[in-house]
Coordinates of C-alpha atoms (C1' of nucleotides) in Angstrom, one line a residue:
Chain A
M1 CA 0.0 0.0 0.0
P2 CA 1.5 3.3 -1.1
T3 CA 1.7 6.1 1.4
T4 CA 0.6 8.7 -1.2
T5 CA -2.7 8.6 -2.9
A6 CA -3.3 9.2 -6.6
A7 CA -4.8 12.6 -5.7
Q8 CA -1.8 13.6 -3.6
R9 CA 0.5 12.6 -6.4
R10 CA -1.5 14.6 -8.9
E11 CA -1.5 17.6 -6.6
Q12 CA 2.2 17.4 -6.3
A13 CA 2.5 17.2 -10.1
R14 CA 0.1 20.2 -10.4
I15 CA 2.3 22.3 -8.1
E16 CA 5.4 21.5 -10.0
Y17 CA 3.6 22.1 -13.3
D18 CA 2.3 25.4 -12.1
A19 CA 5.9 26.4 -11.3
F20 CA 7.0 25.3 -14.7
L21 CA 4.2 27.2 -16.4
R22 CA 5.1 30.4 -14.5
D23 CA 8.6 30.1 -15.9
C24 CA 7.5 29.3 -19.4
P25 CA 8.0 32.3 -21.6
T26 CA 5.1 31.3 -23.9
N27 CA 2.7 31.0 -21.0
Q28 CA 3.8 34.4 -19.6
L29 CA 3.1 35.9 -23.0
L30 CA -0.2 34.1 -23.3
D31 CA -1.1 35.4 -19.9
R32 CA -0.6 38.9 -21.2
I33 CA -2.4 38.8 -24.5
S34 CA -5.2 36.7 -23.1
D35 CA -6.0 39.5 -20.7
K36 CA -9.3 40.9 -21.8
W37 CA -8.1 44.5 -22.0
V38 CA -4.5 44.1 -23.1
A39 CA -5.2 43.4 -26.7
L40 CA -7.6 46.3 -26.9
V41 CA -5.1 48.7 -25.3
V42 CA -2.3 47.6 -27.6
A43 CA -4.6 47.9 -30.6
A44 CA -5.7 51.4 -29.5
L45 CA -2.1 52.5 -29.1
S46 CA -0.9 51.1 -32.4
S47 CA -2.6 54.0 -34.1
G48 CA -0.5 56.4 -32.1
P49 CA 0.0 57.7 -28.5
K50 CA -3.1 58.2 -26.5
R51 CA -4.0 59.9 -23.2
Y52 CA -5.5 58.1 -20.3
S53 CA -9.0 59.4 -20.9
E54 CA -8.8 58.9 -24.6
L55 CA -8.1 55.2 -24.0
G56 CA -11.0 55.1 -21.5
R57 CA -13.3 56.5 -24.2
K58 CA -11.9 54.4 -27.1
I59 CA -12.2 51.2 -25.1
A60 CA -15.8 51.6 -24.1
G61 CA -16.8 49.8 -21.0
V62 CA -13.5 49.6 -19.2
S63 CA -13.5 50.7 -15.6
P64 CA -10.8 53.1 -14.4
K65 CA -9.5 50.3 -12.2
M66 CA -8.9 47.9 -15.0
L67 CA -7.6 50.5 -17.3
T68 CA -5.0 51.5 -14.8
Q69 CA -4.1 48.0 -13.9
T70 CA -3.7 47.0 -17.6
L71 CA -1.5 50.1 -18.3
R72 CA 0.7 49.4 -15.3
T73 CA 1.5 45.8 -16.2
L74 CA 2.1 46.8 -19.8
E75 CA 4.4 49.5 -18.6
R76 CA 6.2 47.2 -16.2
D77 CA 6.8 44.7 -19.0
G78 CA 8.3 47.5 -21.2
L79 CA 5.6 47.3 -23.8
I80 CA 4.3 50.8 -23.3
S81 CA 5.8 54.0 -21.9
R82 CA 4.1 56.5 -19.8
T83 CA 4.8 60.2 -20.1
V84 CA 3.6 62.8 -17.6
T85 CA 3.4 66.4 -18.6
P86 CA 3.2 68.4 -15.4
S87 CA 0.7 71.0 -16.6
V88 CA -2.5 72.0 -14.9
P89 CA -4.4 69.7 -15.2
V90 CA -1.7 67.0 -15.6
R91 CA -1.5 65.2 -18.9
V92 CA -0.4 61.6 -19.2
D93 CA 0.4 60.0 -22.6
Y94 CA 0.9 56.3 -23.3
T95 CA 2.9 55.1 -26.3
L96 CA 3.9 51.7 -27.6
T97 CA 7.6 51.0 -27.1
P98 CA 9.5 49.3 -30.0
L99 CA 8.9 46.1 -28.0
G100 CA 5.2 46.9 -27.7
E101 CA 5.1 47.5 -31.5
G102 CA 6.5 44.0 -32.0
L103 CA 3.7 42.7 -29.8
A104 CA 1.2 44.6 -31.8
R105 CA 2.5 43.0 -35.0
L106 CA 2.2 39.6 -33.4
L107 CA -1.4 40.4 -32.4
T108 CA -2.0 41.4 -36.0
A109 CA -0.9 37.9 -37.1
V110 CA -3.4 36.5 -34.5
K111 CA -6.1 38.8 -35.8
D112 CA -5.4 37.7 -39.4
W113 CA -5.6 34.1 -38.5
A114 CA -8.8 34.6 -36.6
E115 CA -10.5 36.5 -39.4
T116 CA -9.4 34.0 -42.0
H117 CA -10.6 31.0 -40.1
I118 CA -13.5 32.1 -38.0
E119 CA -16.0 31.0 -40.7
E120 CA -14.6 27.5 -40.6
V121 CA -14.8 27.5 -36.8
H122 CA -18.4 28.6 -37.0
R123 CA -19.3 25.9 -39.4
A124 CA -17.7 23.4 -37.2
R125 CA -19.7 24.6 -34.3
E126 CA -22.9 24.3 -36.2
R127 CA -22.1 20.9 -37.3
Y128 CA -21.2 19.8 -33.8
D129 CA -24.3 21.3 -32.3
A130 CA -26.5 19.7 -34.9
E131 CA -25.0 16.3 -34.3
N132 CA -25.3 16.5 -30.6
S133 CA -28.8 17.8 -30.4
Chain B
M1 CA -29.5 67.6 -15.3
P2 CA -29.2 64.3 -17.2
T3 CA -31.4 61.4 -16.3
T4 CA -28.6 59.0 -16.7
T5 CA -25.5 59.0 -14.5
A6 CA -22.0 58.5 -15.8
A7 CA -22.0 55.0 -14.2
Q8 CA -25.2 54.1 -16.0
R9 CA -23.9 55.3 -19.3
R10 CA -20.7 53.3 -18.8
E11 CA -22.6 50.2 -17.9
Q12 CA -24.6 50.6 -21.1
A13 CA -21.4 51.0 -23.1
R14 CA -20.0 48.0 -21.3
I15 CA -23.0 45.8 -22.3
E16 CA -22.7 46.9 -25.9
Y17 CA -19.0 46.4 -25.9
D18 CA -19.3 42.9 -24.4
A19 CA -21.7 42.1 -27.2
F20 CA -19.2 43.5 -29.8
L21 CA -16.4 41.5 -28.2
R22 CA -18.3 38.3 -28.3
D23 CA -18.7 38.8 -32.1
C24 CA -15.2 39.8 -32.6
P25 CA -13.3 37.0 -34.3
T26 CA -10.0 38.0 -32.8
N27 CA -11.4 38.0 -29.3
Q28 CA -13.0 34.6 -29.8
L29 CA -9.7 33.3 -30.8
L30 CA -7.9 34.9 -27.9
D31 CA -10.5 33.4 -25.6
R32 CA -9.4 30.0 -26.9
I33 CA -5.7 30.2 -26.9
S34 CA -5.7 32.1 -23.6
D35 CA -7.3 29.2 -21.9
K36 CA -4.8 27.7 -19.6
W37 CA -5.0 24.2 -21.0
V38 CA -5.7 24.8 -24.7
A39 CA -2.2 25.7 -25.7
L40 CA -0.9 22.7 -23.8
V41 CA -3.3 20.3 -25.4
V42 CA -2.6 21.7 -28.9
A43 CA 1.1 21.5 -28.3
A44 CA 0.8 17.9 -27.0
L45 CA -1.2 16.9 -30.1
S46 CA 1.1 18.6 -32.5
S47 CA 3.5 15.7 -32.1
G48 CA 0.9 13.3 -33.2
P49 CA -2.4 11.8 -32.0
K50 CA -2.8 11.0 -28.3
R51 CA -5.2 9.1 -26.2
Y52 CA -7.1 10.7 -23.3
S53 CA -5.0 9.2 -20.6
E54 CA -1.8 10.0 -22.5
L55 CA -2.8 13.7 -22.6
G56 CA -3.6 13.5 -18.9
R57 CA -0.1 12.3 -18.2
K58 CA 1.7 14.5 -20.6
I59 CA -0.1 17.6 -19.3
A60 CA 0.7 17.0 -15.6
G61 CA -1.6 18.6 -13.1
V62 CA -4.7 18.8 -15.3
S63 CA -7.9 17.5 -13.7
P64 CA -10.1 15.1 -15.7
K65 CA -12.8 17.7 -15.6
M66 CA -10.7 20.4 -17.3
L67 CA -9.1 18.0 -19.7
T68 CA -12.5 16.9 -20.9
Q69 CA -13.9 20.4 -21.0
T70 CA -10.9 21.6 -23.0
L71 CA -11.1 18.7 -25.5
R72 CA -14.8 19.3 -26.0
T73 CA -14.5 22.9 -26.9
L74 CA -11.6 22.2 -29.2
E75 CA -13.6 19.5 -30.9
R76 CA -16.7 21.7 -31.2
D77 CA -14.5 24.4 -32.8
G78 CA -13.3 21.8 -35.3
L79 CA -9.7 22.1 -34.1
I80 CA -9.3 18.5 -33.0
S81 CA -11.1 15.3 -33.9
R82 CA -12.2 12.5 -31.5
T83 CA -12.1 8.9 -32.6
V84 CA -13.6 6.2 -30.5
T85 CA -12.4 2.6 -30.9
P86 CA -15.1 0.4 -29.4
S87 CA -12.8 -2.2 -28.0
V88 CA -12.8 -3.4 -24.4
P89 CA -11.8 -1.2 -22.7
V90 CA -12.7 1.6 -25.1
R91 CA -10.0 3.6 -26.7
V92 CA -10.3 7.3 -27.6
D93 CA -7.8 9.1 -29.7
Y94 CA -7.6 12.8 -30.3
T95 CA -5.9 14.3 -33.4
L96 CA -5.4 17.8 -34.7
T97 CA -7.5 18.6 -37.7
P98 CA -6.0 20.6 -40.5
L99 CA -7.6 23.7 -38.9
G100 CA -6.0 22.7 -35.6
E101 CA -2.6 22.3 -37.3
G102 CA -3.0 25.9 -38.5
L103 CA -3.7 27.0 -35.0
A104 CA -0.6 25.0 -33.8
R105 CA 1.5 26.9 -36.3
L106 CA 0.1 30.2 -35.1
L107 CA 0.9 29.2 -31.5
T108 CA 4.4 28.4 -32.7
A109 CA 4.7 32.0 -33.9
V110 CA 3.6 33.2 -30.5
K111 CA 6.1 30.9 -28.8
D112 CA 8.9 32.2 -31.0
W113 CA 8.1 35.8 -30.2
A114 CA 7.8 34.9 -26.5
E115 CA 11.2 33.2 -26.4
T116 CA 12.9 35.9 -28.5
H117 CA 11.7 38.8 -26.3
I118 CA 11.2 37.3 -22.9
E119 CA 14.6 38.5 -21.8
E120 CA 13.8 42.1 -22.7
V121 CA 10.6 41.9 -20.8
H122 CA 12.4 40.6 -17.7
R123 CA 14.9 43.4 -17.9
A124 CA 12.1 45.9 -18.2
R125 CA 10.5 44.4 -15.1
E126 CA 13.6 44.6 -13.1
R127 CA 14.1 48.2 -14.2
Y128 CA 10.6 49.1 -13.3
D129 CA 10.7 47.4 -9.9
A130 CA 14.0 49.0 -9.1
E131 CA 12.7 52.5 -10.0
N132 CA 9.5 52.0 -7.9
S133 CA 11.0 50.6 -4.8
Chain C
dC1 C1' -7.4 64.9 -15.5
dA2 C1' -5.7 60.8 -13.9
dG3 C1' -5.9 58.1 -11.0
dT4 C1' -6.5 55.3 -5.9
dA5 C1' -9.1 52.6 -2.3
dT6 C1' -12.6 49.6 -0.7
dC7 C1' -16.1 46.4 -0.9
dC8 C1' -18.4 42.6 -2.8
dA9 C1' -20.7 39.4 -6.3
dC10 C1' -19.8 36.0 -9.4
dT11 C1' -17.7 32.3 -11.7
dG12 C1' -13.9 29.3 -13.1
dG13 C1' -11.8 25.5 -11.9
dG14 C1' -9.9 22.1 -8.3
dA15 C1' -11.1 18.2 -5.1
dT16 C1' -13.7 14.3 -4.7
dA17 C1' -16.5 10.6 -5.8
dC18 C1' -19.0 7.9 -8.9
dT19 C1' -20.1 5.2 -13.8
dG20 C1' -20.7 2.8 -18.6
Chain D
dC1 C1' -10.3 3.5 -19.8
dA2 C1' -12.6 7.6 -20.4
dG3 C1' -15.2 10.1 -18.7
dT4 C1' -19.5 12.6 -15.5
dA5 C1' -21.5 14.8 -11.4
dT6 C1' -21.3 17.6 -7.3
dC7 C1' -19.6 20.7 -4.1
dC8 C1' -17.0 24.6 -2.9
dC9 C1' -13.5 28.1 -2.4
dA10 C1' -10.2 31.7 -4.1
dG11 C1' -9.3 35.1 -7.2
dT12 C1' -11.0 38.5 -10.7
dG13 C1' -12.9 42.4 -11.8
dG14 C1' -17.0 45.6 -11.5
dA15 C1' -19.4 49.4 -8.7
dT16 C1' -18.7 53.1 -6.0
dA17 C1' -16.6 56.7 -3.7
dC18 C1' -12.7 59.6 -2.9
dT19 C1' -8.0 62.5 -4.0
dG20 C1' -3.6 65.1 -5.6

DNA sequence: CAGTATCCACTGGGATACTG
DNA sequence: CAGTATCCCAGTGGATACTG
Protein backbone atom coordinates (compact mmCIF):
# COMPACT_ATOMS: atom_id res chain seq x y z
CA MET A 1 0.00 0.00 0.00
CA PRO A 2 1.49 3.31 -1.08
CA THR A 3 1.69 6.12 1.43
CA THR A 4 0.63 8.65 -1.21
CA THR A 5 -2.73 8.55 -2.90
CA ALA A 6 -3.30 9.23 -6.57
CA ALA A 7 -4.80 12.58 -5.68
CA GLN A 8 -1.79 13.55 -3.62
CA ARG A 9 0.54 12.61 -6.43
CA ARG A 10 -1.47 14.61 -8.92
CA GLU A 11 -1.54 17.58 -6.61
CA GLN A 12 2.24 17.42 -6.33
CA ALA A 13 2.47 17.25 -10.10
CA ARG A 14 0.14 20.21 -10.38
CA ILE A 15 2.30 22.29 -8.05
CA GLU A 16 5.43 21.48 -10.03
CA TYR A 17 3.62 22.10 -13.28
CA ASP A 18 2.34 25.45 -12.10
CA ALA A 19 5.90 26.44 -11.28
CA PHE A 20 7.02 25.29 -14.70
CA LEU A 21 4.25 27.23 -16.40
CA ARG A 22 5.10 30.39 -14.51
CA ASP A 23 8.63 30.15 -15.86
CA CYS A 24 7.53 29.26 -19.37
CA PRO A 25 7.96 32.30 -21.64
CA THR A 26 5.12 31.28 -23.91
CA ASN A 27 2.71 31.04 -21.02
CA GLN A 28 3.83 34.35 -19.64
CA LEU A 29 3.11 35.91 -23.00
CA LEU A 30 -0.23 34.14 -23.30
CA ASP A 31 -1.11 35.43 -19.87
CA ARG A 32 -0.60 38.94 -21.17
CA ILE A 33 -2.36 38.83 -24.50
CA SER A 34 -5.18 36.75 -23.11
CA ASP A 35 -6.05 39.50 -20.69
CA LYS A 36 -9.35 40.94 -21.79
CA TRP A 37 -8.08 44.51 -21.99
CA VAL A 38 -4.47 44.11 -23.08
CA ALA A 39 -5.20 43.38 -26.72
CA LEU A 40 -7.59 46.32 -26.85
CA VAL A 41 -5.11 48.73 -25.30
CA VAL A 42 -2.32 47.62 -27.62
CA ALA A 43 -4.64 47.93 -30.61
CA ALA A 44 -5.72 51.39 -29.51
CA LEU A 45 -2.14 52.52 -29.07
CA SER A 46 -0.95 51.06 -32.36
CA SER A 47 -2.60 54.00 -34.14
CA GLY A 48 -0.51 56.42 -32.12
CA PRO A 49 -0.03 57.71 -28.54
CA LYS A 50 -3.13 58.25 -26.47
CA ARG A 51 -4.02 59.94 -23.22
CA TYR A 52 -5.54 58.07 -20.31
CA SER A 53 -9.01 59.44 -20.90
CA GLU A 54 -8.78 58.86 -24.64
CA LEU A 55 -8.10 55.21 -23.98
CA GLY A 56 -10.97 55.11 -21.53
CA ARG A 57 -13.31 56.45 -24.19
CA LYS A 58 -11.95 54.43 -27.09
CA ILE A 59 -12.16 51.22 -25.09
CA ALA A 60 -15.78 51.59 -24.08
CA GLY A 61 -16.83 49.77 -20.96
CA VAL A 62 -13.48 49.58 -19.23
CA SER A 63 -13.47 50.67 -15.61
CA PRO A 64 -10.76 53.07 -14.39
CA LYS A 65 -9.45 50.32 -12.16
CA MET A 66 -8.89 47.85 -14.98
CA LEU A 67 -7.56 50.45 -17.34
CA THR A 68 -4.96 51.53 -14.82
CA GLN A 69 -4.10 47.98 -13.91
CA THR A 70 -3.68 47.02 -17.56
CA LEU A 71 -1.54 50.07 -18.32
CA ARG A 72 0.66 49.38 -15.29
CA THR A 73 1.46 45.81 -16.20
CA LEU A 74 2.14 46.77 -19.80
CA GLU A 75 4.43 49.53 -18.62
CA ARG A 76 6.20 47.20 -16.22
CA ASP A 77 6.80 44.72 -19.04
CA GLY A 78 8.32 47.46 -21.16
CA LEU A 79 5.57 47.28 -23.77
CA ILE A 80 4.30 50.81 -23.35
CA SER A 81 5.83 53.98 -21.95
CA ARG A 82 4.11 56.54 -19.78
CA THR A 83 4.85 60.24 -20.12
CA VAL A 84 3.62 62.77 -17.60
CA THR A 85 3.37 66.41 -18.64
CA PRO A 86 3.16 68.41 -15.41
CA SER A 87 0.73 71.00 -16.65
CA VAL A 88 -2.51 71.95 -14.92
CA PRO A 89 -4.36 69.71 -15.18
CA VAL A 90 -1.74 67.03 -15.64
CA ARG A 91 -1.52 65.23 -18.92
CA VAL A 92 -0.41 61.62 -19.25
CA ASP A 93 0.37 60.00 -22.56
CA TYR A 94 0.89 56.35 -23.31
CA THR A 95 2.91 55.10 -26.26
CA LEU A 96 3.92 51.72 -27.57
CA THR A 97 7.61 51.03 -27.12
CA PRO A 98 9.47 49.26 -29.95
CA LEU A 99 8.92 46.06 -27.99
CA GLY A 100 5.24 46.88 -27.75
CA GLU A 101 5.09 47.48 -31.48
CA GLY A 102 6.50 44.02 -31.97
CA LEU A 103 3.73 42.65 -29.81
CA ALA A 104 1.21 44.65 -31.84
CA ARG A 105 2.50 42.99 -34.99
CA LEU A 106 2.17 39.59 -33.37
CA LEU A 107 -1.40 40.42 -32.42
CA THR A 108 -2.02 41.41 -36.02
CA ALA A 109 -0.93 37.93 -37.05
CA VAL A 110 -3.36 36.49 -34.52
CA LYS A 111 -6.08 38.77 -35.83
CA ASP A 112 -5.40 37.74 -39.43
CA TRP A 113 -5.58 34.07 -38.55
CA ALA A 114 -8.78 34.63 -36.60
CA GLU A 115 -10.50 36.51 -39.41
CA THR A 116 -9.38 34.02 -42.02
CA HIS A 117 -10.59 30.97 -40.14
CA ILE A 118 -13.50 32.13 -38.04
CA GLU A 119 -16.00 31.02 -40.66
CA GLU A 120 -14.61 27.53 -40.62
CA VAL A 121 -14.83 27.47 -36.83
CA HIS A 122 -18.43 28.63 -36.95
CA ARG A 123 -19.34 25.94 -39.45
CA ALA A 124 -17.67 23.36 -37.24
CA ARG A 125 -19.69 24.56 -34.26
CA GLU A 126 -22.95 24.35 -36.16
CA ARG A 127 -22.11 20.86 -37.33
CA TYR A 128 -21.17 19.79 -33.81
CA ASP A 129 -24.28 21.28 -32.27
CA ALA A 130 -26.47 19.69 -34.92
CA GLU A 131 -24.96 16.27 -34.33
CA ASN A 132 -25.27 16.51 -30.56
CA SER A 133 -28.84 17.77 -30.35
CA MET B 1 -29.55 67.56 -15.28
CA PRO B 2 -29.20 64.31 -17.19
CA THR B 3 -31.42 61.42 -16.26
CA THR B 4 -28.58 58.96 -16.69
CA THR B 5 -25.50 59.02 -14.49
CA ALA B 6 -21.99 58.50 -15.78
CA ALA B 7 -22.00 55.04 -14.24
CA GLN B 8 -25.20 54.10 -15.99
CA ARG B 9 -23.88 55.29 -19.31
CA ARG B 10 -20.67 53.34 -18.83
CA GLU B 11 -22.59 50.25 -17.91
CA GLN B 12 -24.63 50.57 -21.07
CA ALA B 13 -21.43 51.00 -23.05
CA ARG B 14 -19.99 47.96 -21.32
CA ILE B 15 -22.96 45.82 -22.28
CA GLU B 16 -22.73 46.87 -25.92
CA TYR B 17 -18.99 46.41 -25.89
CA ASP B 18 -19.30 42.94 -24.42
CA ALA B 19 -21.66 42.05 -27.24
CA PHE B 20 -19.22 43.46 -29.76
CA LEU B 21 -16.35 41.51 -28.23
CA ARG B 22 -18.28 38.29 -28.33
CA ASP B 23 -18.74 38.77 -32.05
CA CYS B 24 -15.16 39.83 -32.65
CA PRO B 25 -13.25 36.96 -34.27
CA THR B 26 -9.97 38.01 -32.75
CA ASN B 27 -11.40 37.97 -29.28
CA GLN B 28 -13.01 34.62 -29.82
CA LEU B 29 -9.65 33.26 -30.83
CA LEU B 30 -7.90 34.92 -27.93
CA ASP B 31 -10.47 33.38 -25.63
CA ARG B 32 -9.44 29.98 -26.91
CA ILE B 33 -5.69 30.24 -26.88
CA SER B 34 -5.70 32.13 -23.62
CA ASP B 35 -7.32 29.21 -21.90
CA LYS B 36 -4.76 27.72 -19.57
CA TRP B 37 -5.00 24.22 -21.03
CA VAL B 38 -5.75 24.82 -24.70
CA ALA B 39 -2.21 25.74 -25.69
CA LEU B 40 -0.89 22.73 -23.81
CA VAL B 41 -3.31 20.31 -25.45
CA VAL B 42 -2.60 21.69 -28.92
CA ALA B 43 1.13 21.47 -28.27
CA ALA B 44 0.80 17.91 -27.02
CA LEU B 45 -1.21 16.89 -30.06
CA SER B 46 1.09 18.60 -32.54
CA SER B 47 3.53 15.74 -32.08
CA GLY B 48 0.87 13.28 -33.18
CA PRO B 49 -2.44 11.76 -32.01
CA LYS B 50 -2.83 10.98 -28.34
CA ARG B 51 -5.21 9.05 -26.16
CA TYR B 52 -7.15 10.68 -23.34
CA SER B 53 -4.96 9.24 -20.63
CA GLU B 54 -1.77 10.05 -22.54
CA LEU B 55 -2.82 13.67 -22.61
CA GLY B 56 -3.63 13.52 -18.92
CA ARG B 57 -0.15 12.26 -18.18
CA LYS B 58 1.70 14.51 -20.59
CA ILE B 59 -0.09 17.56 -19.27
CA ALA B 60 0.70 16.98 -15.62
CA GLY B 61 -1.60 18.57 -13.13
CA VAL B 62 -4.71 18.79 -15.27
CA SER B 63 -7.87 17.46 -13.67
CA PRO B 64 -10.13 15.10 -15.65
CA LYS B 65 -12.82 17.74 -15.62
CA MET B 66 -10.69 20.41 -17.26
CA LEU B 67 -9.12 18.00 -19.72
CA THR B 68 -12.52 16.86 -20.91
CA GLN B 69 -13.87 20.38 -21.02
CA THR B 70 -10.88 21.58 -23.04
CA LEU B 71 -11.10 18.68 -25.46
CA ARG B 72 -14.82 19.25 -25.97
CA THR B 73 -14.52 22.91 -26.87
CA LEU B 74 -11.61 22.19 -29.19
CA GLU B 75 -13.63 19.46 -30.86
CA ARG B 76 -16.66 21.70 -31.16
CA ASP B 77 -14.53 24.37 -32.83
CA GLY B 78 -13.25 21.82 -35.33
CA LEU B 79 -9.69 22.07 -34.09
CA ILE B 80 -9.33 18.47 -33.00
CA SER B 81 -11.15 15.29 -33.89
CA ARG B 82 -12.16 12.52 -31.53
CA THR B 83 -12.07 8.88 -32.56
CA VAL B 84 -13.62 6.16 -30.46
CA THR B 85 -12.44 2.58 -30.94
CA PRO B 86 -15.13 0.39 -29.39
CA SER B 87 -12.80 -2.21 -27.98
CA VAL B 88 -12.76 -3.39 -24.38
CA PRO B 89 -11.78 -1.21 -22.73
CA VAL B 90 -12.70 1.59 -25.10
CA ARG B 91 -9.96 3.61 -26.70
CA VAL B 92 -10.33 7.27 -27.60
CA ASP B 93 -7.81 9.12 -29.73
CA TYR B 94 -7.56 12.83 -30.29
CA THR B 95 -5.94 14.33 -33.39
CA LEU B 96 -5.38 17.82 -34.67
CA THR B 97 -7.52 18.62 -37.70
CA PRO B 98 -5.95 20.63 -40.55
CA LEU B 99 -7.56 23.68 -38.95
CA GLY B 100 -6.02 22.71 -35.62
CA GLU B 101 -2.64 22.35 -37.26
CA GLY B 102 -3.00 25.88 -38.52
CA LEU B 103 -3.66 27.00 -34.96
CA ALA B 104 -0.63 25.04 -33.82
CA ARG B 105 1.51 26.95 -36.30
CA LEU B 106 0.09 30.23 -35.05
CA LEU B 107 0.93 29.19 -31.50
CA THR B 108 4.44 28.41 -32.68
CA ALA B 109 4.72 32.00 -33.88
CA VAL B 110 3.55 33.17 -30.48
CA LYS B 111 6.05 30.88 -28.82
CA ASP B 112 8.88 32.16 -31.00
CA TRP B 113 8.05 35.76 -30.21
CA ALA B 114 7.84 34.94 -26.51
CA GLU B 115 11.18 33.19 -26.41
CA THR B 116 12.88 35.88 -28.45
CA HIS B 117 11.67 38.75 -26.33
CA ILE B 118 11.20 37.35 -22.85
CA GLU B 119 14.63 38.52 -21.76
CA GLU B 120 13.82 42.06 -22.75
CA VAL B 121 10.57 41.87 -20.81
CA HIS B 122 12.40 40.57 -17.74
CA ARG B 123 14.92 43.37 -17.93
CA ALA B 124 12.09 45.88 -18.23
CA ARG B 125 10.46 44.42 -15.14
CA GLU B 126 13.64 44.61 -13.11
CA ARG B 127 14.15 48.21 -14.17
CA TYR B 128 10.56 49.08 -13.31
CA ASP B 129 10.70 47.37 -9.94
CA ALA B 130 14.00 49.04 -9.12
CA GLU B 131 12.65 52.48 -9.95
CA ASN B 132 9.49 51.99 -7.94
CA SER B 133 10.99 50.57 -4.79
C1' DC C 1 -7.43 64.86 -15.45
C1' DA C 2 -5.66 60.77 -13.90
C1' DG C 3 -5.89 58.07 -11.03
C1' DT C 4 -6.50 55.26 -5.86
C1' DA C 5 -9.10 52.62 -2.32
C1' DT C 6 -12.60 49.57 -0.66
C1' DC C 7 -16.12 46.40 -0.90
C1' DC C 8 -18.36 42.55 -2.82
C1' DA C 9 -20.69 39.36 -6.27
C1' DC C 10 -19.78 36.03 -9.44
C1' DT C 11 -17.68 32.27 -11.69
C1' DG C 12 -13.88 29.33 -13.10
C1' DG C 13 -11.76 25.51 -11.95
C1' DG C 14 -9.92 22.14 -8.34
C1' DA C 15 -11.10 18.19 -5.08
C1' DT C 16 -13.67 14.32 -4.68
C1' DA C 17 -16.51 10.61 -5.76
C1' DC C 18 -18.97 7.86 -8.94
C1' DT C 19 -20.10 5.18 -13.79
C1' DG C 20 -20.73 2.85 -18.58
C1' DC D 1 -10.26 3.51 -19.85
C1' DA D 2 -12.63 7.59 -20.41
C1' DG D 3 -15.17 10.14 -18.70
C1' DT D 4 -19.51 12.58 -15.52
C1' DA D 5 -21.53 14.85 -11.38
C1' DT D 6 -21.32 17.63 -7.32
C1' DC D 7 -19.64 20.68 -4.08
C1' DC D 8 -17.01 24.56 -2.87
C1' DC D 9 -13.46 28.05 -2.42
C1' DA D 10 -10.22 31.74 -4.12
C1' DG D 11 -9.26 35.07 -7.16
C1' DT D 12 -10.95 38.49 -10.70
C1' DG D 13 -12.88 42.38 -11.81
C1' DG D 14 -17.01 45.61 -11.52
C1' DA D 15 -19.42 49.36 -8.67
C1' DT D 16 -18.72 53.08 -5.96
C1' DA D 17 -16.56 56.73 -3.71
C1' DC D 18 -12.69 59.56 -2.89
C1' DT D 19 -7.99 62.49 -4.04
C1' DG D 20 -3.61 65.11 -5.64
